[in-house]
CSV table of C-alpha atoms in Angstrom, one decimal:
chain,number,residue,atom,x,y,z
A,1,UNK,CA,-8.4,0.4,-23.6
A,2,UNK,CA,-8.1,0.2,-19.8
A,3,UNK,CA,-9.6,-3.1,-18.9
A,4,UNK,CA,-8.8,-2.8,-15.2
A,5,UNK,CA,-9.5,0.5,-13.6
A,6,UNK,CA,-8.7,2.0,-10.2
A,7,UNK,CA,-10.6,5.3,-10.3
A,8,UNK,CA,-9.2,6.7,-7.0
A,9,UNK,CA,-5.7,7.9,-7.5
A,10,UNK,CA,-5.2,8.3,-3.8
A,11,UNK,CA,-6.7,7.5,-0.4
A,12,UNK,CA,-5.8,8.9,3.0
A,13,UNK,CA,-6.8,7.0,6.2
A,14,UNK,CA,-6.1,7.3,9.9
A,15,UNK,CA,-4.2,4.6,11.6
A,16,UNK,CA,-6.4,1.9,13.1
A,17,UNK,CA,-9.3,2.7,10.7
A,18,UNK,CA,-10.4,0.7,7.6
A,19,UNK,CA,-8.9,1.3,4.2
A,20,UNK,CA,-11.0,0.3,1.2
A,21,UNK,CA,-9.4,0.3,-2.2
A,22,UNK,CA,-11.6,-0.3,-5.2
A,23,UNK,CA,-11.1,-1.8,-8.6
A,24,UNK,CA,-13.4,-2.2,-11.6
A,25,UNK,CA,-12.9,-4.4,-14.7
A,26,UNK,CA,-14.5,-4.5,-18.1
A,27,UNK,CA,-13.4,-7.9,-19.5
A,28,UNK,CA,-15.8,-10.6,-18.3
A,29,UNK,CA,-13.2,-13.2,-19.3
A,30,UNK,CA,-11.1,-12.3,-16.3
A,31,UNK,CA,-11.4,-15.1,-13.8
A,32,UNK,CA,-8.5,-14.5,-11.3
A,33,UNK,CA,-7.7,-11.3,-9.5
A,34,UNK,CA,-4.7,-10.2,-7.5
A,35,UNK,CA,-3.7,-7.2,-5.4
A,36,UNK,CA,-0.1,-6.0,-5.3
A,37,UNK,CA,1.6,-3.5,-3.0
A,38,UNK,CA,4.4,-1.4,-4.2
A,39,UNK,CA,6.8,0.8,-2.3
A,40,UNK,CA,8.8,3.5,-4.1
A,41,UNK,CA,11.9,2.2,-6.0
A,42,UNK,CA,10.8,-1.4,-5.5
A,43,UNK,CA,8.9,-3.9,-7.6
A,44,UNK,CA,5.3,-4.9,-6.8
A,45,UNK,CA,4.8,-7.5,-4.1
A,46,UNK,CA,1.9,-9.9,-4.1
A,47,UNK,CA,-0.6,-9.3,-1.4
A,48,UNK,CA,-3.7,-11.4,-1.9
A,49,UNK,CA,-5.8,-13.0,-4.7
A,50,UNK,CA,-9.2,-14.3,-5.4
A,51,UNK,CA,-10.7,-16.7,-7.9
A,52,UNK,CA,-13.9,-15.8,-9.7
A,53,UNK,CA,-15.6,-18.8,-8.1
A,54,UNK,CA,-15.4,-17.1,-4.8
A,55,UNK,CA,-16.7,-13.8,-3.5
A,56,UNK,CA,-14.4,-13.3,-0.6
A,57,UNK,CA,-10.9,-14.2,0.5
A,58,UNK,CA,-9.3,-13.2,3.8
A,59,UNK,CA,-5.7,-13.2,4.9
A,60,UNK,CA,-5.0,-11.6,8.2
A,61,UNK,CA,-5.8,-7.9,8.0
A,62,UNK,CA,-6.5,-8.1,4.3
A,63,UNK,CA,-9.7,-9.1,2.7
A,64,UNK,CA,-10.6,-9.0,-0.9
A,65,UNK,CA,-14.3,-9.0,-2.1
A,66,UNK,CA,-15.4,-9.8,-5.6
A,67,UNK,CA,-18.7,-8.8,-7.1
A,68,UNK,CA,-18.8,-10.5,-10.5
A,69,UNK,CA,-22.1,-9.1,-11.6
A,70,UNK,CA,-20.8,-5.6,-11.0
A,71,UNK,CA,-17.3,-6.4,-12.3
A,72,UNK,CA,-16.0,-4.9,-9.1
A,73,UNK,CA,-13.5,-5.9,-6.5
A,74,UNK,CA,-12.3,-4.2,-3.4
A,75,UNK,CA,-9.5,-4.7,-0.9
A,76,UNK,CA,-10.2,-4.0,2.8
A,77,UNK,CA,-7.3,-3.4,5.2
A,78,UNK,CA,-8.3,-3.4,8.8
A,79,UNK,CA,-6.8,-2.1,11.0
A,80,UNK,CA,-4.7,0.2,8.8
A,81,UNK,CA,-1.1,0.8,9.8
A,82,UNK,CA,1.4,3.4,8.7
A,83,UNK,CA,3.5,0.7,7.2
A,84,UNK,CA,0.6,0.0,4.8
A,85,UNK,CA,1.3,3.3,3.1
A,86,UNK,CA,2.2,2.3,-0.5
A,87,UNK,CA,0.7,2.1,-4.0
A,88,UNK,CA,-1.8,-0.7,-4.4
A,89,UNK,CA,-2.4,-2.3,-7.8
A,90,UNK,CA,-5.3,-4.4,-8.8
A,91,UNK,CA,-4.5,-7.0,-11.5
A,92,UNK,CA,-6.4,-9.6,-13.4
A,93,UNK,CA,-5.8,-12.6,-15.6
A,94,UNK,CA,-7.8,-14.9,-17.9
A,95,UNK,CA,-6.7,-18.1,-16.3
A,96,UNK,CA,-9.2,-20.4,-17.8
A,97,UNK,CA,-7.6,-19.9,-21.2
A,98,UNK,CA,-4.4,-21.3,-20.0
A,99,UNK,CA,-2.8,-17.9,-19.6
A,100,UNK,CA,0.2,-17.7,-17.4
A,101,UNK,CA,-0.1,-16.3,-14.0
A,102,UNK,CA,2.7,-13.9,-14.9
A,103,UNK,CA,0.7,-12.2,-17.7
A,104,UNK,CA,-1.2,-9.7,-15.7
A,105,UNK,CA,-3.5,-6.8,-16.6
A,106,UNK,CA,-2.9,-4.0,-14.1
A,107,UNK,CA,-4.9,-1.1,-12.9
A,108,UNK,CA,-3.4,2.4,-12.6
A,109,UNK,CA,-2.8,2.0,-8.9
A,110,UNK,CA,-4.1,3.8,-5.8
A,111,UNK,CA,-1.7,5.6,-3.4
A,112,UNK,CA,-2.7,4.8,0.1
A,113,UNK,CA,-1.4,7.0,3.0
A,114,UNK,CA,-2.0,5.9,6.5
A,115,UNK,CA,-1.6,8.7,9.0
A,116,UNK,CA,-0.4,7.9,12.6
B,1,UNK,CA,17.2,-17.5,-2.1
B,2,UNK,CA,17.9,-14.3,-3.9
B,3,UNK,CA,14.9,-12.6,-5.5
B,4,UNK,CA,14.6,-11.4,-9.1
B,5,UNK,CA,17.6,-9.3,-9.9
B,6,UNK,CA,17.5,-6.5,-12.4
B,7,UNK,CA,20.4,-4.3,-13.5
B,8,UNK,CA,21.1,-1.6,-13.9
B,9,UNK,CA,18.7,0.0,-11.5
B,10,UNK,CA,19.0,3.3,-13.3
B,11,UNK,CA,20.0,3.8,-16.9
B,12,UNK,CA,20.4,7.1,-18.8
B,13,UNK,CA,20.6,7.1,-22.6
B,14,UNK,CA,20.7,9.8,-25.2
B,15,UNK,CA,18.2,9.7,-28.0
B,16,UNK,CA,19.3,7.2,-30.7
B,17,UNK,CA,21.4,5.1,-28.4
B,18,UNK,CA,20.6,1.5,-27.4
B,19,UNK,CA,19.4,0.4,-24.0
B,20,UNK,CA,20.0,-3.1,-22.6
B,21,UNK,CA,18.1,-4.1,-19.5
B,22,UNK,CA,19.0,-7.4,-17.7
B,23,UNK,CA,17.0,-9.7,-15.6
B,24,UNK,CA,18.2,-12.7,-13.6
B,25,UNK,CA,15.2,-14.7,-12.5
B,26,UNK,CA,14.9,-16.4,-9.1
B,27,UNK,CA,16.7,-19.7,-8.8
B,28,UNK,CA,14.6,-22.5,-10.3
B,29,UNK,CA,12.5,-20.1,-12.3
B,30,UNK,CA,12.4,-20.6,-16.1
B,31,UNK,CA,9.5,-18.2,-16.9
B,32,UNK,CA,10.3,-14.5,-17.3
B,33,UNK,CA,7.9,-11.6,-17.9
B,34,UNK,CA,8.7,-8.0,-18.8
B,35,UNK,CA,6.5,-5.0,-17.9
B,36,UNK,CA,6.7,-1.3,-18.5
B,37,UNK,CA,5.4,1.4,-16.3
B,38,UNK,CA,5.0,4.8,-17.8
B,39,UNK,CA,4.6,7.8,-15.4
B,40,UNK,CA,1.2,7.9,-13.7
B,41,UNK,CA,0.2,4.6,-15.2
B,42,UNK,CA,0.0,0.9,-14.1
B,43,UNK,CA,2.4,-1.8,-15.3
B,44,UNK,CA,1.8,-2.9,-18.9
B,45,UNK,CA,2.7,-6.4,-20.0
B,46,UNK,CA,5.3,-6.6,-22.7
B,47,UNK,CA,6.6,-10.1,-23.3
B,48,UNK,CA,6.7,-13.6,-21.8
B,49,UNK,CA,9.7,-15.8,-22.3
B,50,UNK,CA,10.6,-19.3,-21.3
B,51,UNK,CA,14.2,-20.5,-21.7
B,52,UNK,CA,15.3,-19.7,-25.3
B,53,UNK,CA,11.7,-19.2,-26.4
B,54,UNK,CA,9.4,-16.2,-26.7
B,55,UNK,CA,5.9,-17.4,-25.6
B,56,UNK,CA,3.9,-14.2,-25.9
B,57,UNK,CA,5.1,-10.9,-27.2
B,58,UNK,CA,1.6,-9.3,-27.6
B,59,UNK,CA,2.6,-6.3,-25.6
B,60,UNK,CA,5.9,-5.5,-27.3
B,61,UNK,CA,6.1,-2.5,-29.6
B,62,UNK,CA,6.5,-3.6,-33.1
B,63,UNK,CA,9.7,-1.8,-33.7
B,64,UNK,CA,13.0,-1.2,-31.8
B,65,UNK,CA,12.1,-3.5,-28.9
B,66,UNK,CA,13.3,-7.1,-28.6
B,67,UNK,CA,13.8,-9.6,-25.8
B,68,UNK,CA,15.7,-12.8,-25.3
B,69,UNK,CA,16.2,-15.4,-22.6
B,70,UNK,CA,19.2,-17.5,-23.5
B,71,UNK,CA,19.9,-21.0,-22.2
B,72,UNK,CA,22.7,-19.5,-20.0
B,73,UNK,CA,22.6,-16.0,-18.5
B,74,UNK,CA,20.0,-13.4,-17.8
B,75,UNK,CA,17.0,-12.3,-19.9
B,76,UNK,CA,17.7,-9.2,-21.9
B,77,UNK,CA,15.3,-6.5,-23.0
B,78,UNK,CA,16.8,-4.5,-25.7
B,79,UNK,CA,15.6,-1.1,-27.0
B,80,UNK,CA,17.3,0.2,-30.1
B,81,UNK,CA,17.4,3.9,-31.1
B,82,UNK,CA,15.7,5.1,-27.9
B,83,UNK,CA,13.3,8.0,-27.9
B,84,UNK,CA,12.1,10.2,-25.0
B,85,UNK,CA,8.8,8.2,-24.9
B,86,UNK,CA,10.8,5.1,-23.9
B,87,UNK,CA,11.5,6.7,-20.5
B,88,UNK,CA,9.8,4.5,-18.0
B,89,UNK,CA,10.4,1.9,-15.3
B,90,UNK,CA,10.9,-1.5,-16.7
B,91,UNK,CA,10.0,-4.5,-14.4
B,92,UNK,CA,10.9,-8.1,-14.8
B,93,UNK,CA,9.1,-10.9,-13.1
B,94,UNK,CA,9.8,-14.7,-12.9
B,95,UNK,CA,7.9,-17.8,-12.0
B,96,UNK,CA,8.8,-21.4,-11.5
B,97,UNK,CA,6.0,-22.6,-13.8
B,98,UNK,CA,3.4,-21.1,-16.0
B,99,UNK,CA,0.6,-21.4,-13.4
B,100,UNK,CA,2.5,-20.4,-10.3
B,101,UNK,CA,3.0,-16.9,-8.8
B,102,UNK,CA,5.3,-14.5,-10.5
B,103,UNK,CA,7.8,-12.5,-8.4
B,104,UNK,CA,8.9,-9.0,-9.5
B,105,UNK,CA,12.3,-7.4,-9.5
B,106,UNK,CA,13.0,-3.9,-8.3
B,107,UNK,CA,12.9,-2.5,-11.8
B,108,UNK,CA,15.2,-0.5,-14.1
B,109,UNK,CA,14.4,3.2,-14.5
B,110,UNK,CA,15.3,4.3,-18.0
B,111,UNK,CA,15.7,7.9,-18.7
B,112,UNK,CA,16.2,9.1,-22.3
B,113,UNK,CA,17.7,12.6,-22.6
């Protein structure tokens, strides 16, 4: 039962353009969402998060949008840089139930390639 | 401040052998989480431990897998009688408190031959 889904296995973008990574979830109990970035042979690194009481959170070149009614979130990277090339994972937790921030439900990941 | 340290980075075991994966959390962190990533999949939660206690093991397979986080020393994920299907990347994460960000280690890639 895949509760967090990233339906695009890969995305290719030109340097300087916008990258949009999408994520859908099925469990309406999820109330906190995170994006992680992962390089080969390394662990995931936290990128940005959003609480379900918000619909947008911005941090530099990264913006996460949340559409609760559609159970959909997206990560926008603008402008994209070659160093952004990595696997991006969407993750969710049910925080309201007292669940630890470390118990994450991950999507399958999207491989982003930014071409110079 | 060193990050989450996992060792070994790569581990090869024959079918039927035991695998021991170690995780040293970041300094000051007493909460540890283990995840498994199978090929072409996302990370799947396995177990959450706090010093000497298993808090949540809802993602652990019922047999052959165990985890501990002793008062002294690293957390250990132990897989007995490994099978080919256990081949995966195993990641450990740690956090200072239950409701603070978890940081991931670089993972241990287990290959069962």
